[in-house]
XYZ file of C-alpha atoms in Angstrom:
339
model
C 16.445 -77.747 26.805
C 13.130 -78.210 26.275
C 13.172 -78.126 22.413
C 16.452 -81.027 22.310
C 13.529 -83.404 23.929
C 11.110 -82.028 21.331
C 12.935 -83.089 18.554
C 13.982 -86.336 20.302
C 10.069 -86.707 20.166
C 9.580 -86.235 16.930
C 11.932 -88.795 15.993
C 11.025 -91.284 18.893
C 7.298 -91.551 16.980
C 9.033 -91.863 13.930
C 10.164 -95.110 14.810
C 7.723 -96.742 15.762
C 5.535 -95.519 12.994
C 8.399 -97.177 10.916
C 8.123 -100.212 13.279
C 12.039 -100.143 14.609
C 10.641 -100.597 18.305
C 14.721 -101.464 19.852
C 15.520 -98.199 18.607
C 12.754 -96.493 19.899
C 13.600 -98.118 23.321
C 16.840 -96.407 22.650
C 16.321 -93.206 22.108
C 14.202 -93.292 25.320
C 16.592 -94.624 27.679
C 18.510 -91.723 26.533
C 16.403 -89.284 26.492
C 15.708 -90.485 30.567
C 19.743 -90.272 30.744
C 19.950 -86.816 29.997
C 16.360 -85.111 31.528
C 15.206 -87.814 34.293
C 16.313 -85.927 37.400
C 14.768 -82.706 35.934
C 12.093 -81.135 37.672
C 10.598 -78.422 34.730
C 7.157 -79.087 33.559
C 7.404 -79.277 29.805
C 10.681 -81.423 30.439
C 9.058 -83.749 32.059
C 4.989 -83.829 30.148
C 7.713 -84.466 26.935
C 9.439 -87.359 28.742
C 6.615 -88.778 29.734
C 4.260 -88.335 26.572
C 7.348 -89.908 24.768
C 7.329 -92.402 26.974
C 4.144 -93.280 26.486
C 3.876 -93.463 22.865
C 3.625 -97.103 22.086
C 1.240 -99.762 23.723
C 4.140 -101.034 26.052
C 5.824 -98.160 27.555
C 9.432 -97.900 27.552
C 9.504 -97.365 31.611
C 7.398 -98.931 34.598
C 3.595 -97.544 34.589
C 3.547 -95.995 37.340
C 6.150 -94.446 36.806
C 5.124 -93.163 34.303
C 2.221 -91.515 35.314
C 3.912 -89.939 38.299
C 5.957 -88.549 36.211
C 2.840 -86.980 33.455
C 1.538 -85.782 37.721
C 4.449 -84.046 38.111
C 4.182 -82.028 34.624
C 0.411 -81.394 35.455
C 0.903 -79.989 38.927
C 4.443 -78.064 37.468
C 2.377 -76.804 34.427
C -1.167 -76.971 34.324
C -1.146 -76.781 30.508
C -4.203 -79.004 28.464
C -1.321 -80.627 27.088
C 0.059 -81.982 30.543
C -3.755 -83.042 30.961
C -3.047 -85.319 27.500
C -0.227 -86.765 28.854
C -1.567 -87.889 32.512
C -4.679 -89.401 30.188
C -2.091 -91.280 27.439
C 0.311 -92.565 30.740
C -3.236 -93.535 32.676
C -3.946 -95.311 29.645
C -0.761 -97.153 29.495
C -0.701 -98.112 33.576
C -3.903 -100.112 32.474
C -6.629 -97.692 34.187
C -8.977 -96.570 30.998
C -11.780 -94.955 32.866
C -8.888 -92.762 35.021
C -7.926 -91.696 31.307
C -11.730 -91.051 30.522
C -12.275 -88.786 33.023
C -8.797 -86.992 33.083
C -10.079 -85.707 29.374
C -13.557 -86.100 28.335
C -14.600 -82.627 29.183
C -15.892 -80.304 26.602
C -12.522 -77.550 26.914
C -10.366 -80.465 25.837
C -12.402 -82.288 22.794
C -13.737 -79.354 21.055
C -11.629 -77.862 18.463
C -13.491 -74.695 19.279
C -11.894 -75.052 22.917
C -8.503 -76.541 21.885
C -6.921 -77.139 17.920
C -5.216 -80.493 19.145
C -8.850 -81.859 20.388
C -8.789 -85.008 17.836
C -5.586 -86.372 19.791
C -8.061 -86.445 22.734
C -10.843 -88.030 20.532
C -8.291 -91.053 20.266
C -7.523 -91.390 23.871
C -10.953 -91.302 24.266
C -11.624 -93.942 21.703
C -8.839 -96.261 22.965
C -10.306 -95.837 26.717
C -13.456 -96.643 26.216
C -12.298 -99.772 23.594
C -10.031 -100.774 26.648
C -12.563 -100.710 29.028
C -15.067 -102.751 26.851
C -17.221 -99.964 25.621
C -17.347 -100.187 22.006
C -20.519 -97.881 21.426
C -19.214 -94.882 23.237
C -15.223 -96.012 21.426
C -16.459 -95.546 18.130
C -18.106 -91.687 17.557
C -14.590 -90.947 19.150
C -13.084 -92.466 16.595
C -15.110 -92.001 13.938
C -14.601 -88.387 14.910
C -10.909 -88.667 15.019
C -10.715 -90.246 11.262
C -12.562 -87.561 9.739
C -10.307 -85.604 10.691
C -7.409 -86.562 9.483
C -8.637 -87.201 6.288
C -9.498 -83.985 5.991
C -6.216 -82.670 7.571
C -3.602 -84.099 5.527
C -0.038 -84.077 7.232
C 0.796 -80.715 4.681
C -2.759 -79.687 5.170
C -2.148 -76.707 7.025
C -3.783 -77.830 10.965
C -2.530 -76.207 13.757
C -0.811 -79.977 15.336
C 2.839 -79.239 15.627
C 4.706 -81.964 13.160
C 5.723 -84.026 16.454
C 1.979 -83.911 17.476
C 0.992 -84.840 14.181
C 3.175 -87.680 14.108
C 2.055 -88.646 18.180
C -1.741 -88.891 16.827
C -1.064 -91.180 13.727
C 0.520 -93.637 15.972
C -2.535 -93.496 18.482
C -4.914 -93.595 15.254
C -3.249 -96.648 14.217
C -3.329 -97.937 17.522
C -7.535 -97.171 17.507
C -7.491 -98.872 13.944
C -6.238 -102.059 15.709
C -8.298 -102.080 18.531
C -11.099 -102.003 16.389
C -9.683 -105.227 14.045
C -8.563 -106.765 17.789
C -12.629 -106.342 19.245
C -14.152 -107.481 15.976
C -11.937 -110.321 15.653
C -13.834 -111.392 19.516
C -16.985 -110.168 17.928
C -16.845 -112.669 15.276
C -15.783 -115.713 17.243
C -19.003 -115.491 19.387
C -20.464 -114.725 15.619
C -19.499 -115.481 12.470
C -22.871 -113.858 10.454
C -22.187 -110.664 12.361
C -22.493 -108.336 9.002
C -21.690 -105.494 10.796
C -18.549 -106.463 12.182
C -17.148 -107.938 9.369
C -17.361 -105.056 7.952
C -16.178 -102.593 10.659
C -12.599 -105.006 10.831
C -12.697 -104.108 6.901
C -12.997 -100.776 7.334
C -10.059 -100.684 10.224
C -8.191 -102.891 7.905
C -8.039 -100.842 5.014
C -7.237 -97.860 7.298
C -4.038 -99.681 8.408
C -3.322 -100.145 4.694
C -4.507 -103.726 4.050
C -7.136 -103.582 1.069
C -6.896 -107.053 0.143
C -8.025 -107.951 3.775
C -10.891 -105.275 3.991
C -11.810 -106.547 0.433
C -12.502 -109.557 1.541
C -14.043 -108.781 5.073
C -16.244 -106.199 3.158
C -17.069 -109.284 0.940
C -18.105 -111.410 3.254
C -20.706 -108.320 4.612
C -22.201 -108.147 1.666
C -22.483 -111.581 1.202
C -24.320 -111.936 4.792
C -26.717 -108.471 4.069
C -26.715 -107.184 0.592
C -29.038 -105.014 0.278
C -26.872 -102.536 2.731
C -25.893 -99.875 1.315
C -22.228 -99.251 3.026
C -21.486 -102.566 2.815
C -20.745 -101.882 -1.211
C -19.431 -98.130 -0.270
C -17.086 -99.441 2.126
C -16.318 -102.342 -0.119
C -15.933 -99.646 -3.178
C -13.099 -97.466 -1.115
C -11.233 -100.160 -0.201
C -11.195 -101.172 -4.260
C -9.779 -97.397 -4.440
C -6.988 -98.134 -2.205
C -5.964 -100.834 -3.921
C -6.367 -99.304 -7.746
C -8.978 -101.490 -8.611
C -11.043 -98.427 -9.922
C -13.210 -100.485 -12.441
C -14.562 -102.821 -9.337
C -14.945 -99.333 -6.899
C -17.691 -98.249 -10.015
C -19.098 -100.942 -9.683
C -19.580 -100.905 -5.853
C -20.102 -97.359 -5.681
C -23.213 -98.200 -8.222
C -24.792 -100.822 -6.161
C -24.425 -98.764 -2.965
C -26.082 -95.528 -4.949
C -28.827 -98.151 -6.598
C -29.860 -99.271 -2.643
C -29.625 -95.606 -1.615
C -29.762 -92.980 -4.213
C -29.532 -90.151 -1.661
C -26.243 -90.102 -0.796
C -24.243 -87.313 -2.298
C -21.085 -87.948 -1.932
C -21.313 -91.489 -2.773
C -22.335 -89.449 -6.381
C -19.518 -88.122 -6.486
C -16.862 -91.101 -5.433
C -18.733 -92.931 -8.052
C -17.690 -89.992 -10.866
C -14.313 -89.923 -9.580
C -13.900 -93.795 -9.725
C -14.919 -93.325 -13.473
C -12.413 -91.080 -14.154
C -9.754 -93.612 -12.663
C -11.124 -96.664 -14.841
C -9.700 -93.948 -17.448
C -14.212 -93.480 -18.176
C -14.701 -90.373 -19.753
C -18.236 -91.392 -20.968
C -18.963 -93.404 -17.512
C -17.816 -90.102 -15.777
C -20.260 -87.699 -18.037
C -23.215 -90.032 -17.162
C -22.583 -89.869 -13.386
C -22.879 -86.309 -13.366
C -25.811 -86.606 -15.586
C -27.322 -88.948 -13.310
C -25.888 -86.772 -10.042
C -27.209 -83.779 -11.589
C -30.876 -85.198 -12.328
C -30.817 -86.367 -8.406
C -29.576 -83.175 -6.597
C -30.173 -80.277 -9.266
C -33.050 -78.507 -6.416
C -31.070 -79.997 -3.543
C -31.669 -77.078 -0.462
C -28.885 -80.089 1.211
C -25.571 -77.481 1.458
C -23.191 -80.649 1.411
C -25.496 -82.485 -1.451
C -24.734 -78.964 -3.678
C -21.112 -79.234 -3.224
C -20.010 -83.009 -3.678
C -22.887 -82.504 -6.842
C -20.422 -79.396 -7.753
C -16.974 -80.826 -6.857
C -18.442 -83.717 -9.477
C -19.322 -81.484 -12.068
C -15.377 -79.065 -11.686
C -13.977 -82.416 -11.640
C -13.158 -82.579 -15.319
C -13.873 -80.362 -18.724
C -16.683 -80.886 -20.697
C -19.107 -82.627 -17.964
C -22.915 -81.787 -18.005
C -24.212 -79.576 -20.503
C -25.781 -76.905 -18.185
C -22.806 -75.984 -15.823
C -24.278 -72.805 -14.787
C -26.768 -75.515 -12.750
C -23.363 -76.349 -11.199
C -21.627 -73.055 -10.162
C -25.523 -72.372 -8.858
C -24.733 -74.921 -6.457
C -21.754 -74.389 -5.306
C -23.443 -70.606 -4.633
C -25.536 -72.444 -3.030
C -23.314 -74.044 -0.369
C -20.984 -71.000 0.011
C -24.602 -69.424 0.949
C -25.753 -71.931 3.238
C -22.187 -72.339 5.368
C -19.727 -69.443 4.516
C -16.901 -69.685 6.794
C -16.813 -73.621 5.240
C -13.488 -73.321 3.493
C -13.877 -76.431 1.338
C -17.138 -74.754 0.202
C -15.741 -72.455 -0.773
C -12.897 -73.985 -2.726
C -15.109 -75.559 -4.879
C -17.714 -72.459 -5.850
């Protein structure tokens, strides 16, 4: 039954996320023994996609591609196209992998709710093909989507698809680190490469390595606001709220127009147990963004003032800001929840 294989898929992804590769390969061998001769398109698709989860697939790459092509020929569903693209990637054919899924019907959320998984395939494939400029926007989109759709956040991905997405996201971050390693070997004074590698390390849970990389970027270009912001994120991950406040504050000094960074600075004050610092941050934010026309800036202003009680004297102004944000974009749930 495809449902049995779907459950095996979820277990396989979980094994890889916990770095139990030998157990993963054992499970793949069992799946191929059970389902390898099936001509059912859904079974072929699940088997191909499960086997292609790691960078080094569990079977010979050309056999993997054939399995995915058979599934696509027999089913023709967008998921089958995704699996084929992933299998081509594993077979060392990044350009063909890109060609399979780089269509609006497969990369726009309005067209297909699982598009973020194709964004990750495109990010990995472009980087594998050596085109880092094309890889970056796809990875940035995927990062934002996964950040805004946590595991229990109600996204329309099935649990086994979300697990597969987490694996692809981890692989994409590792790809960034490898690419930046090569860039830094050529130019150890490339501040952007240090910073990008730091972001990837943080997203892989290696906050201390991230802080070290961001610090080097700051040494090289101390007036680049995003380097301070990114080190602040790493300090938050490490639980060092006081240094996070310092770094967010410096990022704001360099570029005071970043409404979300103001919000994060207020949040870091609360993390550090600094109620007075939090209220001061809200007051500064109110002064900066009181008359903003930007829906997002108004949202971050209102969010900051709503984090804790007793924040600003003019709380009705914060409510007004939240209402302004909703009026600008009434279909955005995040803005509605803030109001």
